[in-house]
Coordinates of C-alpha atoms and ligand atoms in Angstrom, one line a residue:
M54 CA 45.3 -11.3 20.0
P55 CA 42.9 -13.9 17.7
T56 CA 45.2 -14.8 15.0
L57 CA 42.1 -15.9 12.4
S58 CA 41.0 -16.7 8.4
G59 CA 38.3 -14.4 7.5
A60 CA 36.4 -18.1 7.5
E61 CA 37.0 -18.4 10.6
I62 CA 36.0 -14.6 12.1
I63 CA 32.7 -15.2 9.9
V64 CA 32.0 -18.5 11.5
R65 CA 32.7 -16.9 15.1
L66 CA 30.9 -13.5 14.4
L67 CA 28.0 -16.2 13.3
E68 CA 28.2 -17.7 17.1
R69 CA 28.6 -14.7 18.5
Q70 CA 25.4 -13.7 17.1
G71 CA 23.7 -16.4 18.4
I72 CA 22.9 -18.8 15.4
E73 CA 22.2 -21.8 16.1
F74 CA 21.4 -23.6 12.5
L75 CA 22.1 -22.6 9.1
A76 CA 21.0 -23.8 5.3
G77 CA 23.1 -23.6 2.4
I78 CA 25.0 -25.3 -0.3
P79 CA 28.8 -26.0 -0.8
G80 CA 30.6 -25.3 -4.0
G81 CA 34.1 -24.1 -4.6
A82 CA 33.9 -20.8 -3.7
N83 CA 32.4 -20.8 -0.4
L84 CA 34.7 -24.1 0.7
P85 CA 36.9 -22.2 3.3
L86 CA 33.8 -21.4 5.0
Y87 CA 32.4 -24.6 5.0
D88 CA 35.7 -25.9 6.8
A89 CA 35.6 -23.7 9.1
L90 CA 31.6 -24.3 9.6
S91 CA 32.6 -27.8 10.4
H92 CA 34.4 -26.8 13.3
S93 CA 31.5 -25.4 14.7
T94 CA 28.8 -25.8 16.9
I95 CA 26.1 -24.3 14.5
R96 CA 24.0 -26.8 12.8
H97 CA 24.3 -27.0 9.2
V98 CA 21.3 -27.5 7.1
L99 CA 21.8 -29.1 3.8
A100 CA 19.8 -27.7 1.3
R101 CA 18.9 -29.3 -2.1
H102 CA 18.7 -26.3 -4.1
E103 CA 19.9 -22.9 -3.0
Q104 CA 16.3 -21.4 -3.4
G105 CA 15.4 -24.0 -1.0
A106 CA 18.5 -22.2 1.5
G107 CA 17.1 -19.0 1.4
F108 CA 13.5 -20.2 1.8
I109 CA 14.6 -22.4 4.9
A110 CA 16.3 -19.1 6.4
Q111 CA 13.2 -17.2 5.6
G112 CA 10.6 -19.6 7.4
A113 CA 13.3 -19.4 10.5
A114 CA 13.1 -16.1 10.4
R115 CA 9.3 -15.6 10.0
A116 CA 8.7 -18.1 12.6
S117 CA 11.0 -16.7 14.9
G118 CA 11.5 -13.1 13.9
R119 CA 15.1 -13.2 14.4
P120 CA 17.4 -12.8 11.4
A121 CA 18.4 -16.1 9.7
V122 CA 21.2 -17.2 7.6
C123 CA 21.8 -19.1 4.4
L124 CA 24.9 -19.8 2.4
A125 CA 25.7 -20.1 -1.3
T126 CA 28.5 -20.6 -3.5
S127 CA 29.2 -18.0 -6.5
G128 CA 27.8 -18.2 -9.6
P129 CA 24.6 -20.6 -10.0
G130 CA 24.7 -20.8 -6.2
A131 CA 24.0 -17.0 -5.9
T132 CA 21.9 -16.7 -8.6
N133 CA 19.3 -19.9 -7.2
L134 CA 19.3 -17.5 -4.3
L135 CA 17.6 -14.6 -5.7
T136 CA 14.2 -15.8 -5.8
A137 CA 14.3 -16.3 -2.1
I138 CA 15.9 -12.5 -1.3
A139 CA 13.6 -11.0 -3.4
D140 CA 10.9 -12.7 -1.8
A141 CA 12.3 -11.5 1.6
R142 CA 12.4 -8.2 0.2
L143 CA 9.2 -7.8 -0.7
D144 CA 7.4 -9.3 2.5
S145 CA 10.1 -7.5 4.9
V146 CA 12.2 -10.5 6.0
P147 CA 15.2 -10.2 8.0
I148 CA 17.8 -12.7 6.7
V149 CA 21.3 -12.8 5.8
C150 CA 23.0 -14.4 2.9
L151 CA 26.8 -15.3 2.2
T152 CA 27.6 -16.3 -1.1
G153 CA 31.3 -17.2 -1.8
Q154 CA 32.6 -14.9 -4.8
V155 CA 35.6 -16.1 -6.9
P156 CA 39.0 -14.5 -6.0
S157 CA 39.0 -10.9 -6.0
P158 CA 42.3 -10.6 -8.5
M159 CA 39.4 -12.6 -10.7
L160 CA 36.6 -10.3 -9.9
G161 CA 35.6 -9.1 -13.9
V162 CA 37.5 -11.8 -15.9
D163 CA 34.6 -14.1 -16.6
A164 CA 36.3 -16.7 -14.3
F165 CA 35.0 -20.2 -13.6
Q166 CA 31.4 -19.5 -11.9
E167 CA 31.4 -15.8 -11.4
V168 CA 28.5 -13.6 -12.0
D169 CA 28.1 -9.9 -10.4
T170 CA 26.2 -11.1 -7.4
Y171 CA 26.8 -7.7 -5.7
G172 CA 25.3 -5.8 -8.9
L173 CA 22.7 -8.5 -9.2
A174 CA 21.5 -8.6 -5.7
I175 CA 21.4 -4.5 -5.4
P176 CA 17.9 -4.3 -6.5
V177 CA 16.3 -7.3 -4.4
T178 CA 18.1 -6.5 -1.1
K179 CA 18.0 -4.2 1.7
H180 CA 21.9 -4.1 1.5
C181 CA 24.6 -5.4 0.2
F182 CA 28.7 -5.9 1.0
L183 CA 31.2 -7.0 -1.3
A184 CA 34.1 -8.1 1.3
R185 CA 37.8 -7.2 0.0
S186 CA 39.5 -8.5 3.7
P187 CA 39.2 -10.1 6.5
L188 CA 39.5 -7.2 9.0
E189 CA 36.5 -5.6 7.1
L190 CA 34.3 -8.9 8.1
L191 CA 34.5 -7.6 11.7
R192 CA 32.6 -4.6 10.9
I193 CA 30.4 -5.7 8.0
I194 CA 28.6 -9.1 9.6
P195 CA 27.4 -7.4 12.4
E196 CA 26.0 -4.9 10.5
A197 CA 24.8 -6.8 8.0
F198 CA 22.8 -8.0 11.2
R199 CA 21.8 -5.0 12.1
I200 CA 20.6 -3.3 9.3
A201 CA 18.5 -7.2 8.3
A202 CA 16.7 -6.6 11.6
S203 CA 16.4 -2.6 12.1
G204 CA 13.4 -0.8 11.0
R205 CA 11.7 -2.6 8.3
P206 CA 13.6 -5.8 8.1
G207 CA 14.9 -7.2 4.9
P208 CA 17.6 -9.3 3.3
V209 CA 21.2 -8.4 3.5
L210 CA 23.7 -10.1 1.2
V211 CA 27.4 -10.5 2.0
D212 CA 29.5 -11.6 -0.7
L213 CA 32.6 -13.3 0.1
P214 CA 35.7 -13.5 -2.4
R215 CA 37.5 -16.6 -1.6
D216 CA 41.0 -15.0 -0.8
V217 CA 39.3 -13.0 1.6
Q218 CA 38.0 -16.4 3.3
T219 CA 41.4 -18.0 3.3
A220 CA 43.5 -14.1 4.6
M221 CA 44.9 -14.6 7.9
A222 CA 44.1 -11.3 10.1
D223 CA 45.1 -10.5 13.7
F224 CA 42.9 -8.4 15.4
D225 CA 42.3 -7.2 19.3
E226 CA 38.9 -7.6 20.0
W227 CA 35.5 -8.9 19.1
P228 CA 32.7 -6.8 17.8
E229 CA 29.3 -6.5 19.8
P230 CA 27.1 -8.8 17.5
G231 CA 24.1 -7.0 15.8
R232 CA 21.1 -6.0 17.3
A233 CA 18.4 -3.7 15.7
D234 CA 18.2 -0.4 16.2
G235 CA 15.5 1.1 18.7
P236 CA 12.4 2.2 16.4
P237 CA 11.9 6.1 15.7
A238 CA 9.4 7.4 18.9
P239 CA 6.3 8.3 18.0
D240 CA 6.2 12.5 16.8
A241 CA 3.9 14.2 19.3
E242 CA 2.2 16.1 16.8
A243 CA 1.9 14.0 14.0
V244 CA -0.2 11.6 17.1
E245 CA -2.2 14.9 17.5
R246 CA -3.4 15.4 14.1
A247 CA -4.0 11.4 14.1
A248 CA -5.9 11.7 17.1
E249 CA -8.0 14.7 16.2
L250 CA -8.9 12.8 12.8
L251 CA -9.6 10.0 14.6
G252 CA -11.2 11.7 17.3
D253 CA -13.9 12.8 14.4
A254 CA -14.5 10.5 12.5
R255 CA -17.8 8.8 11.9
R256 CA -17.0 5.9 10.4
P257 CA -13.2 4.7 10.8
L258 CA -11.5 1.4 10.1
L259 CA -8.6 -0.4 11.0
L260 CA -6.3 -1.8 8.6
L261 CA -3.9 -3.8 10.3
G262 CA -0.8 -5.3 8.3
G263 CA 2.3 -7.9 8.4
G264 CA 4.5 -4.7 10.5
A265 CA 1.4 -4.8 13.0
A266 CA 1.8 -8.5 13.1
R267 CA 5.9 -8.1 13.5
A268 CA 5.8 -5.4 15.7
G269 CA 3.5 -7.4 18.4
A270 CA 0.8 -4.5 18.0
H271 CA -1.8 -6.9 17.9
L272 CA -2.9 -6.2 21.9
A273 CA -2.5 -2.3 20.9
A274 CA -5.0 -2.7 18.3
R275 CA -7.4 -4.7 19.3
S276 CA -7.7 -2.2 22.5
L277 CA -7.8 0.5 20.4
A278 CA -10.4 -1.3 18.3
E279 CA -12.7 -2.1 21.3
R280 CA -12.3 1.3 23.0
F281 CA -12.9 3.5 19.9
S282 CA -15.4 1.0 17.9
L283 CA -13.0 0.9 15.0
P284 CA -13.9 -2.6 12.8
V285 CA -10.7 -4.3 11.9
V286 CA -9.4 -5.3 8.5
C287 CA -6.4 -7.0 7.9
T288 CA -3.7 -7.6 4.8
L289 CA -2.4 -11.2 4.4
H290 CA 0.5 -11.3 6.6
G291 CA -1.8 -9.2 9.5
L292 CA -4.1 -12.0 9.6
G293 CA -4.3 -13.1 13.2
C294 CA -4.0 -9.7 14.8
L295 CA -7.6 -10.2 15.9
P296 CA -9.3 -13.9 16.6
T297 CA -11.0 -15.0 13.6
D298 CA -14.4 -14.7 15.2
H299 CA -14.2 -11.2 17.4
P300 CA -16.8 -9.2 16.3
L301 CA -14.8 -6.3 15.3
N302 CA -13.1 -8.4 12.8
L303 CA -14.0 -8.4 8.9
G304 CA -10.9 -10.6 7.9
M305 CA -8.5 -10.2 5.0
L306 CA -9.2 -7.1 2.5
G307 CA -8.4 -7.1 -0.7
M308 CA -8.5 -9.5 -3.5
H309 CA -10.0 -12.5 -2.4
A310 CA -11.6 -10.6 0.9
S311 CA -15.1 -11.0 2.1
K312 CA -17.3 -8.7 0.4
A313 CA -18.1 -7.4 3.8
A314 CA -14.9 -6.3 4.3
N315 CA -14.6 -4.5 0.8
T316 CA -17.6 -3.0 1.5
V317 CA -17.1 -1.9 4.6
L318 CA -13.9 -0.1 3.1
E319 CA -16.0 1.3 0.5
E320 CA -18.0 3.1 3.4
C321 CA -15.6 4.1 5.6
D322 CA -14.2 8.0 6.2
L323 CA -11.0 7.2 7.6
L324 CA -8.7 4.5 7.4
V325 CA -6.1 4.0 9.8
A326 CA -3.6 1.8 7.8
V327 CA -0.9 0.4 9.9
G328 CA 2.6 -1.8 8.7
C329 CA 0.8 -2.2 5.7
R330 CA 2.2 -0.4 2.3
L331 CA -1.3 -0.6 0.7
D332 CA 0.0 -2.9 -2.2
D333 CA -2.2 -3.3 -4.8
R334 CA -3.7 -6.6 -4.2
A335 CA -4.8 -5.2 -1.1
T336 CA -6.0 -1.9 -2.4
G337 CA -7.3 -2.9 -6.3
R338 CA -7.4 0.0 -8.1
L339 CA -6.1 2.8 -5.8
D340 CA -8.1 5.6 -7.4
R341 CA -11.1 3.9 -6.0
F342 CA -9.8 2.6 -2.9
C343 CA -11.8 3.9 0.2
P344 CA -13.3 6.6 -1.9
D345 CA -14.3 8.5 1.0
A346 CA -11.4 8.2 3.5
A347 CA -8.6 10.1 4.7
L348 CA -5.7 8.1 6.0
I349 CA -4.0 7.9 9.0
H350 CA -0.5 5.9 7.9
V351 CA 1.5 4.3 10.5
D352 CA 4.7 2.8 9.3
I353 CA 8.2 2.3 11.2
D354 CA 9.4 3.1 7.1
A355 CA 9.0 6.6 6.5
S356 CA 9.7 5.7 2.8
E357 CA 5.9 4.1 2.6
L358 CA 4.3 7.3 3.9
G359 CA 2.9 8.6 1.0
K360 CA 4.2 6.5 -1.7
R361 CA 0.8 5.2 -2.7
R362 CA -1.7 7.4 -1.5
A363 CA -1.0 10.9 0.5
P364 CA -2.2 10.5 4.3
Q365 CA -3.9 13.1 6.3
A366 CA -1.4 12.3 8.8
S367 CA 1.5 10.0 9.1
I368 CA 3.4 8.4 11.9
A369 CA 7.2 6.7 11.3
A370 CA 7.3 4.3 14.1
D371 CA 6.7 1.1 15.8
A372 CA 3.3 0.0 15.5
A373 CA 2.6 -0.8 18.7
D374 CA 3.9 2.5 19.8
A375 CA 2.2 4.5 17.8
L376 CA -1.0 3.0 18.6
T377 CA -0.3 3.0 22.5
S378 CA 0.0 6.9 21.9
L379 CA -2.9 7.4 19.8
A380 CA -4.9 5.8 22.3
R381 CA -3.9 8.2 24.7
A382 CA -4.1 11.2 23.0
L383 CA -7.9 10.1 22.2
D384 CA -7.8 9.4 25.8
K385 CA -6.4 12.9 26.7
R386 CA -9.4 14.8 24.2
G387 CA -12.1 12.6 25.5
G388 CA -15.4 13.0 24.1
G389 CA -15.8 11.5 20.8
V390 CA -18.4 10.7 18.4
S391 CA -21.1 7.8 18.8
R392 CA -20.3 5.3 16.6
S393 CA -23.3 2.9 17.3
A394 CA -25.3 3.2 13.6
W395 CA -21.5 2.4 12.0
L396 CA -21.4 -0.7 14.0
G397 CA -25.0 -1.7 13.7
R398 CA -23.4 -1.1 9.6
V399 CA -20.7 -3.5 9.6
V400 CA -22.9 -6.1 11.8
H401 CA -25.6 -6.3 9.3
V402 CA -22.8 -6.2 6.5
K403 CA -21.1 -9.3 8.0
E404 CA -24.3 -11.1 8.2
R405 CA -25.3 -10.2 4.8
F406 CA -21.9 -10.6 3.1
G407 CA -19.6 -12.4 5.1
L408 CA -17.6 -15.4 3.5
R409 CA -19.5 -18.6 3.4
P410 CA -17.1 -20.8 1.5
P411 CA -18.9 -23.9 -0.3
G412 CA -18.3 -27.2 1.2
L413 CA -16.8 -26.2 4.4
D414 CA -18.7 -29.4 6.4
D415 CA -17.0 -31.4 3.8
P416 CA -13.6 -32.6 4.4
R417 CA -13.6 -34.0 0.9
S418 CA -13.8 -30.7 -0.8
A419 CA -11.4 -28.1 -1.3
Y420 CA -12.6 -25.7 1.6
G421 CA -13.3 -28.5 3.8
V422 CA -10.2 -30.4 4.0
L423 CA -8.8 -26.8 5.4
A424 CA -11.3 -27.0 8.1
A425 CA -10.8 -30.3 9.2
A426 CA -7.2 -30.1 9.1
A427 CA -7.5 -26.6 11.2
R428 CA -9.7 -28.6 14.1
A429 CA -7.3 -31.4 14.1
A430 CA -4.4 -29.2 14.5
A431 CA -6.0 -27.4 17.0
S432 CA -6.8 -30.9 18.7
I433 CA -3.2 -31.6 19.1
G434 CA -1.5 -28.4 18.6
V435 CA -1.9 -26.2 21.3
R436 CA 0.4 -26.1 24.4
A437 CA 0.6 -24.9 27.7
D438 CA 2.1 -21.5 26.5
G439 CA -0.6 -21.0 24.2
R440 CA 1.6 -21.5 21.1
D441 CA -0.4 -23.2 18.9
V442 CA 0.9 -24.4 15.0
L443 CA 1.9 -22.5 12.6
V444 CA 1.0 -22.8 8.8
A445 CA 3.1 -22.1 5.9
T446 CA 1.2 -21.9 2.3
D447 CA 2.5 -22.3 -1.1
V448 CA 1.0 -20.0 -4.1
G449 CA -2.4 -19.9 -5.6
R450 CA -5.8 -20.9 -4.7
H451 CA -4.8 -23.6 -1.7
Q452 CA -3.3 -20.2 -0.6
M453 CA -6.2 -17.9 -0.7
R454 CA -8.4 -20.6 1.0
T455 CA -6.3 -21.2 3.7
A456 CA -6.0 -17.4 4.0
Q457 CA -9.6 -17.1 4.1
V458 CA -10.9 -20.3 6.4
W459 CA -7.7 -21.1 8.7
P460 CA -8.6 -19.7 12.1
L461 CA -5.6 -18.3 13.0
A462 CA -4.6 -18.1 17.1
G463 CA -2.3 -15.1 16.6
P464 CA -0.2 -13.2 14.5
G465 CA 2.8 -14.5 12.8
R466 CA 1.2 -17.8 12.7
L467 CA 0.7 -18.0 8.7
L468 CA 3.9 -17.8 6.6
T469 CA 3.4 -16.8 3.5
S470 CA 4.7 -15.6 0.0
G471 CA 2.7 -12.3 -0.2
G472 CA 4.5 -9.4 -2.2
L473 CA 6.2 -12.1 -4.5
G474 CA 4.1 -14.6 -4.9
T475 CA 6.7 -17.3 -5.3
M476 CA 5.5 -21.0 -5.6
G477 CA 8.3 -23.2 -4.2
F478 CA 7.8 -21.0 -0.9
G479 CA 5.9 -23.8 1.2
L480 CA 7.8 -26.7 1.8
P481 CA 11.4 -24.8 2.6
A482 CA 9.6 -22.5 4.4
A483 CA 7.8 -24.9 6.7
I484 CA 11.4 -27.1 7.3
G485 CA 12.7 -23.5 8.7
A486 CA 10.1 -22.9 10.7
A487 CA 9.9 -26.4 12.2
L488 CA 13.6 -26.1 12.9
A489 CA 14.0 -22.8 14.5
E490 CA 10.8 -23.5 16.6
P491 CA 10.8 -27.2 17.1
G492 CA 8.3 -27.3 19.6
H493 CA 5.3 -26.0 16.8
P494 CA 3.9 -28.5 14.6
V495 CA 4.4 -27.0 11.0
I496 CA 1.4 -27.5 8.5
C497 CA 2.5 -26.8 4.7
V498 CA -0.9 -26.1 3.1
S499 CA 0.5 -26.8 -0.5
G500 CA -0.4 -27.4 -4.6
D501 CA 0.8 -30.0 -6.9
G502 CA 2.5 -27.1 -9.2
S503 CA 4.1 -25.6 -6.1
L504 CA 5.5 -28.5 -4.4
L505 CA 6.7 -29.6 -7.7
M506 CA 8.8 -25.9 -7.6
N507 CA 10.9 -27.3 -4.9
V508 CA 10.0 -30.9 -4.0
Q509 CA 14.0 -31.8 -3.6
E510 CA 13.6 -30.3 -0.2
L511 CA 11.3 -33.4 0.9
A512 CA 14.9 -34.9 1.0
T513 CA 16.0 -32.1 3.5
A514 CA 13.0 -32.2 5.5
V515 CA 13.3 -36.1 5.9
E516 CA 17.1 -35.7 7.0
Q517 CA 16.2 -33.2 9.7
D518 CA 13.6 -35.0 11.0
A519 CA 11.2 -31.8 10.6
R520 CA 8.2 -31.5 12.0
V521 CA 6.7 -30.4 8.6
K522 CA 2.8 -32.0 7.8
I523 CA 2.6 -31.3 4.3
L524 CA -1.2 -31.0 3.2
L525 CA -0.9 -31.6 -0.7
M526 CA -3.8 -30.0 -2.6
D527 CA -3.9 -32.5 -5.5
N528 CA -6.0 -31.2 -8.3
G529 CA -3.6 -31.6 -11.3
C530 CA -3.4 -28.0 -12.3
L531 CA -2.3 -24.7 -12.2
G532 CA -5.4 -23.6 -9.9
L533 CA -5.3 -20.2 -9.9
V534 CA -3.9 -19.5 -13.5
R535 CA -7.1 -21.8 -14.6
Q536 CA -9.1 -19.9 -12.9
Q537 CA -7.9 -16.5 -14.3
Q538 CA -8.5 -18.1 -17.7
E539 CA -11.9 -19.1 -17.0
L540 CA -13.0 -16.1 -15.1
F541 CA -10.8 -13.4 -17.6
M542 CA -9.9 -15.3 -20.5
D543 CA -13.4 -16.5 -21.9
G544 CA -12.7 -19.8 -20.6
R545 CA -9.8 -20.3 -23.0
V546 CA -8.0 -22.9 -20.5
F547 CA -4.4 -22.9 -21.5
A548 CA -0.8 -24.3 -20.5
S549 CA -2.5 -25.3 -16.8
R550 CA -3.5 -28.4 -16.8
F551 CA -1.1 -31.4 -16.2
S552 CA -1.8 -34.2 -18.6
A553 CA 1.2 -36.0 -16.9
R554 CA 0.3 -36.5 -13.2
A555 CA 2.4 -37.7 -10.5
D556 CA 2.1 -40.2 -7.7
Y557 CA 2.9 -38.0 -4.9
V558 CA 2.6 -40.1 -2.0
A559 CA 5.0 -42.9 -4.2
L560 CA 7.2 -39.6 -4.8
A561 CA 7.2 -38.9 -1.3
R562 CA 8.2 -42.2 0.3
A563 CA 11.0 -42.0 -2.1
F564 CA 12.7 -39.5 -0.3
G565 CA 11.7 -41.6 3.1
M566 CA 8.9 -39.5 3.8
R567 CA 5.7 -41.3 5.7
A568 CA 2.7 -40.3 3.3
F569 CA -0.8 -41.2 2.9
D570 CA -3.7 -40.7 0.2
L571 CA -6.8 -38.9 2.2
S572 CA -8.8 -40.5 0.0
E573 CA -8.2 -44.2 1.3
H574 CA -9.3 -42.9 4.9
G575 CA -12.7 -43.1 6.2
D576 CA -12.2 -40.3 8.4
P577 CA -10.2 -37.7 7.3
E578 CA -10.0 -35.6 10.2
A579 CA -8.9 -38.1 12.7
A580 CA -6.2 -39.5 10.1
M581 CA -4.9 -35.8 10.0
A582 CA -5.1 -35.6 13.5
E583 CA -2.8 -38.9 13.7
A584 CA -0.2 -37.5 11.4
F585 CA 0.1 -34.1 13.0
A586 CA 0.6 -35.8 16.4
A587 CA 3.4 -37.5 15.3
S588 CA 6.9 -36.6 14.8
G589 CA 8.8 -36.3 12.1
P590 CA 7.7 -35.2 7.9
C591 CA 4.8 -36.4 6.6
L592 CA 2.5 -35.9 3.4
I593 CA -1.2 -36.3 3.1
R594 CA -2.2 -36.1 -0.4
C595 CA -5.9 -34.3 -0.3
P596 CA -7.5 -35.0 -4.0
V597 CA -9.5 -31.8 -4.9
E598 CA -10.1 -32.5 -8.5
D599 CA -13.7 -30.5 -9.0
E600 CA -12.8 -27.5 -7.0
P601 CA -14.7 -24.3 -7.3
H602 CA -13.3 -20.7 -8.1
V603 CA -11.7 -19.2 -5.0
L604 CA -14.3 -16.3 -4.6
P605 CA -14.8 -13.6 -3.8
M606 CA -12.3 -12.3 -6.5
V607 CA -11.3 -8.9 -7.3
P608 CA -10.6 -9.0 -11.5
P609 CA -6.8 -7.4 -12.2
G610 CA -6.8 -3.9 -12.4
A611 CA -10.5 -3.7 -11.1
A612 CA -11.9 -1.7 -8.2
N613 CA -12.2 -4.0 -5.0
C614 CA -15.3 -3.0 -5.2
E615 CA -16.1 -4.3 -8.8
M616 CA -15.3 -8.3 -7.0
I617 CA -16.6 -11.4 -8.3
C618 CA -19.2 -13.1 -5.5
E619 CA -20.4 -16.4 -5.4
T620 CA -23.9 -15.5 -6.5
E621 CA -23.8 -12.7 -8.4
N622 CA -20.9 -12.7 -11.3
H623 CA -19.5 -9.9 -12.4
D624 CA -22.3 -7.3 -10.3
A625 CA -20.8 -4.2 -8.3
M626 CA -21.4 -4.4 -5.1
E627 CA -24.1 -3.1 -3.4
V628 CA -22.7 -0.5 -1.3
A629 CA -25.1 1.8 1.5
H630 CA -23.5 4.5 2.7
V631 CA -24.1 5.5 6.1
H632 CA -24.1 9.1 7.4
A633 CA -25.0 8.7 11.3
Ligands
TPP76 C1 7.1 -19.0 -9.3 C2 6.1 -18.5 -10.0 N1 5.4 -19.1 -11.2 C3 4.5 -18.7 -11.8 C4 3.8 -18.5 -10.7 C5 2.3 -17.6 -11.5 N2 1.0 -18.6 -10.9 C6 0.3 -18.1 -9.4 S1 -0.3 -19.2 -8.8 C7 -0.5 -20.4 -9.9 C8 -0.6 -21.5 -9.8 C9 -0.3 -22.6 -8.9 O1 -0.3 -23.9 -8.9 P1 -0.7 -24.9 -7.3 O2 0.4 -24.7 -6.9 O3 -1.3 -26.3 -8.1 O4 -1.7 -24.2 -6.8 P2 -3.7 -24.3 -7.1 O5 -3.4 -22.9 -7.7 O6 -3.8 -25.4 -8.2 O7 -3.9 -24.3 -5.5 C10 0.7 -20.1 -10.9 C11 1.4 -21.0 -12.2 C12 3.8 -17.9 -9.5 N3 3.1 -17.6 -8.3 N4 5.2 -18.4 -9.0

């Protein structure tokens, strides 16, 4: 019968859970937990800001698909963590956040470093616990992991008053580690109804989101698409589900999609949306999204079905299971309509309206440097098991360019803050990914605005010798904001230029990181390949002063078909309906 303190119980439960490392910052209210951790085999990653710790955990969870852990003390430690938690909630990332709290008898008296962490966290977590006794931890900690990983994943917070960490408890048995519940099986009737709709559709389109990527549904999706002639579009988090050069792949939909993708959405008569929540960045003005289409919605989270648009059929299930059942039901029905006119139209639209980013061949341009980096990464990144580089981004123009042109070899390779759009995500998320998946080089595409939001984590990257390669797109401004001011505020650029410019190469070196300026290298691609192949972190400054706008772009509040394109500013899209 073990007799252990609450802090020791937590650490043993984390070990039993298989946690290999966690990120955090100690303080008075979580010191007992840190003391217990000092006797553990679990590696502690000392972040330099709690938001950094939260994003390190997120990077690890996104890259590995398993829940990851971060720690913070009470008060400012907990509030600093909240942005990373909210970000995990919107992007469905399983993290378990353990926060120190003032001793239970002092709760509610405005004690030193007391905030109502539980109350603050409720709206941004999937679930929240306030531990009241060390024995209760035997239930709460495995439950936190179960909830974080089950169904639609998300962040769970456990608030730990200091006295709960120090109190001793006797107990008989360790609980089983918390594991994800099995997903609900696809309902046969719902599958049948969906198969009927899909069987009869003349212009169907498959939309794959982060849920499809996370469920490993890319193979089932590809097979369905190829066998039943469905062109495919992806959300930001669904990118990589189909190879970039697959003939049925139209790439990303929505705000920065190709005109081809948004045109096909405009023309489809059935949208099969899988593992996505039809958020506004993807749909544009909702009442004008896929105006002629019926909707089949597949999501593991039943509360997403009908949340934004009423579906004609819906399946609450794991994406891979649902797509496999759907294919089986279609096989049983047999026959089906010819979709050759639709596929012909898609080929035409792709040829005519596919993305043609400017400067792709010039490694010193904003798009070209990414294309060169992707080639350099491919030359060193692919391992025998076929796993390649992971790409983390920050938020801004560089993020959308990466989504547009980085050729992803599989799902889940792009780590990016899609829902909350949090600048400062990139560097710490890349560190977490590199630590969780040490075989993968991780490339972090950042902007000079975003990098400064969690620049302190350069120290963490160096300390951990994380294999993170930062491609810093240095344009001296908050590029995406400036773009919006130029396009939508009649060119009134305000508060979006930096008049004081940092020397980022010197800054990285000051943290002990290797760094170089791409403009000083004759062959940028070779210089990047060399940097990517080396162990440890590195910063590569890419000057992109006169970058063009990232286009196409759907103006805020507009319909996707009102996107601004390269050549025909503000012109509505040509839409030719095909009734084959
Ligand atoms: C924490 C946070 N604050 C503000 C914003 C609003 N915002 C979106 S993009 C952007 C500019 C990003 O600049 P930078 O990182 O330099 O990237 P660029 O657009 O220049 O490529 C800003 C301020 C945000 N997304 N996140």
